[in-house]
Tab-separated table of C-alpha atoms in Angstrom:
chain	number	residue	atom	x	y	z
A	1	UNK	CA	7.354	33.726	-6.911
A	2	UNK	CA	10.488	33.247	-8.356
A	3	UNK	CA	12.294	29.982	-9.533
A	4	UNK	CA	14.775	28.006	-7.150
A	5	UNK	CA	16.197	24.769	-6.524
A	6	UNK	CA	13.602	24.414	-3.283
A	7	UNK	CA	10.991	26.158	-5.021
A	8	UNK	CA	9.811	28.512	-1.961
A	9	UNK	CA	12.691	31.653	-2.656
A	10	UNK	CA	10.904	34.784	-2.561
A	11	UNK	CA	7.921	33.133	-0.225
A	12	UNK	CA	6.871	34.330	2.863
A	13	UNK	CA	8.882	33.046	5.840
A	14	UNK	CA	5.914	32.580	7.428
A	15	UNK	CA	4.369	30.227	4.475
A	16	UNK	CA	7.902	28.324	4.489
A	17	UNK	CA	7.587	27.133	7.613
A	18	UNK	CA	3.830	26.105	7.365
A	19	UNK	CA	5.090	24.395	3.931
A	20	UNK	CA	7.826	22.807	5.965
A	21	UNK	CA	6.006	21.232	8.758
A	22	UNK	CA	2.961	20.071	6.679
A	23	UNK	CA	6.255	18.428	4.271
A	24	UNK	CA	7.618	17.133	7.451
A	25	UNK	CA	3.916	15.297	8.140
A	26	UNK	CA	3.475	13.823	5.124
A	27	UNK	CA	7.553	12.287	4.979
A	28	UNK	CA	6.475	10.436	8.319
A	29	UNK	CA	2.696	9.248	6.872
A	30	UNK	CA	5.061	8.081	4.152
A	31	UNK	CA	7.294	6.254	6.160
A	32	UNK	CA	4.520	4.660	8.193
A	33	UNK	CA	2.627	3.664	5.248
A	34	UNK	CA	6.116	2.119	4.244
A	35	UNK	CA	6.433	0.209	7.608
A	36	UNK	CA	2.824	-0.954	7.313
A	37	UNK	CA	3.040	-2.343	3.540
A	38	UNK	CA	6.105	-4.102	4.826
A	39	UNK	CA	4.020	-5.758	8.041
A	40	UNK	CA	1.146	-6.272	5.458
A	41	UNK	CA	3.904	-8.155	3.091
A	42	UNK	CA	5.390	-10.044	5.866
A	43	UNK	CA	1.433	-11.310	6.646
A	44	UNK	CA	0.827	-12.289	2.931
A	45	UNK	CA	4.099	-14.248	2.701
A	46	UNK	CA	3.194	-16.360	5.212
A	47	UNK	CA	-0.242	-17.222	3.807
A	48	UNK	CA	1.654	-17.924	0.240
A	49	UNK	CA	3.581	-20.343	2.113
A	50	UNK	CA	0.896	-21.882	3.414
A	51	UNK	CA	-0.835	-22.132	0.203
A	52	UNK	CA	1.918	-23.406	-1.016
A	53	UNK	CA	2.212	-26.123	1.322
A	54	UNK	CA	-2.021	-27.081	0.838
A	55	UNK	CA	-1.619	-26.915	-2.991
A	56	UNK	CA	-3.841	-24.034	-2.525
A	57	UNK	CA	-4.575	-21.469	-5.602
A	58	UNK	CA	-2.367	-18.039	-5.540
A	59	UNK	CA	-5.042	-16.361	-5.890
A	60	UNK	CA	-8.805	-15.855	-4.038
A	61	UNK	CA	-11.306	-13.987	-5.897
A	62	UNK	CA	-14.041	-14.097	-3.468
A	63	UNK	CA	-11.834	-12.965	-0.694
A	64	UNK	CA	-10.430	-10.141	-3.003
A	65	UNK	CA	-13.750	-9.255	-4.068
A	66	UNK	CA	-14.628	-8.514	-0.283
A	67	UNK	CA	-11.608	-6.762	0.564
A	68	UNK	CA	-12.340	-4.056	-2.378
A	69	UNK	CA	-15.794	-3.697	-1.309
A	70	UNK	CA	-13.984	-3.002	2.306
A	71	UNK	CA	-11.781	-0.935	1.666
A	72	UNK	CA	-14.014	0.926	-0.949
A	73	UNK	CA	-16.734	1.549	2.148
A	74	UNK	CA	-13.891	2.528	4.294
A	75	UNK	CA	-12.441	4.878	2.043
A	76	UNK	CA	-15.589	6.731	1.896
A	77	UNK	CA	-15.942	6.675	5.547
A	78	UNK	CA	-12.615	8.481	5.349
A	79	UNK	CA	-13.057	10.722	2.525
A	80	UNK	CA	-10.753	9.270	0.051
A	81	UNK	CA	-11.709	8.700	-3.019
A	82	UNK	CA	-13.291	4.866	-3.256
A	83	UNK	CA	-11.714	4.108	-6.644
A	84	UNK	CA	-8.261	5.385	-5.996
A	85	UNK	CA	-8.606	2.956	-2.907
A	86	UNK	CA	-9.765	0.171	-5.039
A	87	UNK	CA	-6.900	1.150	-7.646
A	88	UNK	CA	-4.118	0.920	-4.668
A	89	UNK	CA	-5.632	-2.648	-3.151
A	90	UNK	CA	-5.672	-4.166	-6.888
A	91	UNK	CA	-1.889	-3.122	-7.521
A	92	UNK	CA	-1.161	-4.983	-3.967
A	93	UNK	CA	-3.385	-8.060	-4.281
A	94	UNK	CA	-1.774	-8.482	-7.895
A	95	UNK	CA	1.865	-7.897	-5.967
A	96	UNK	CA	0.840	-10.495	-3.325
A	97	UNK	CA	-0.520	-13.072	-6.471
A	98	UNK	CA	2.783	-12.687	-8.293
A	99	UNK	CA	4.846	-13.528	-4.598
A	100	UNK	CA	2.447	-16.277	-3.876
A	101	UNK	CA	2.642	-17.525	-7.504
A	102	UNK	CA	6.692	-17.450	-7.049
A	103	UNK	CA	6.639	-19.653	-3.636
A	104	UNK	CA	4.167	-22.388	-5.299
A	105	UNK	CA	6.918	-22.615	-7.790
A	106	UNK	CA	9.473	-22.846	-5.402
A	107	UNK	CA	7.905	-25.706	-3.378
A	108	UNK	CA	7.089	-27.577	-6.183
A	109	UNK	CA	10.858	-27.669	-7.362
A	110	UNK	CA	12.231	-28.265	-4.214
């Protein structure tokens, strides 16, 4: 196989176009995994405003702890690795924590 810009010069036609569509899959997975973090965020912005409002903590271990063990079981019922999907919730819980932190200290100054 020979070097190129796209990477598939010199490839079977036939190959291209299975490397194409399988490509063309995973850009809309992507986008819908876009669309659902941003439904997701929407969700969790509420519920820091309403922690907000209840002097509430940012942050809820317990319920954290049972979303990982959640999402870990589900992960496995899917195949995907369990600690990647533990990896992926933690980097969003700690997102949501920092936005929820960030409202608290907006109500409380004004």
């Amino acid at each position: 196989m020979t070097t190129s810009s796209t990477g598939t010069d010199g490839v079977d036609p036939a190959v291209r176009e299975e490397l194409t569509r399988l490509r063309d899959s995973i850009d809309n997975i992507d986008a819908a995994v876009i669309h659902m973090l941003a439904e997701r965020f929407k969700c969790t912005q509420q519920v820091g405003h309403l922690k907000a409002r209840h002097q509430l903590p940012p942050g809820d271990p317990a319920r954290e702890a049972k979303q990982i063990a959640r999402l870990r079981a589900l992960a496995e019922s899917a195949k995907l690795d369990p600690a990647f999907a533990e990896k992926f919730l933690n980097f969003i819980i700690a997102e949501v924590i920092h936005h929820h932190e960030r409202i608290a200290e907006s109500s409380a100054s004004g």
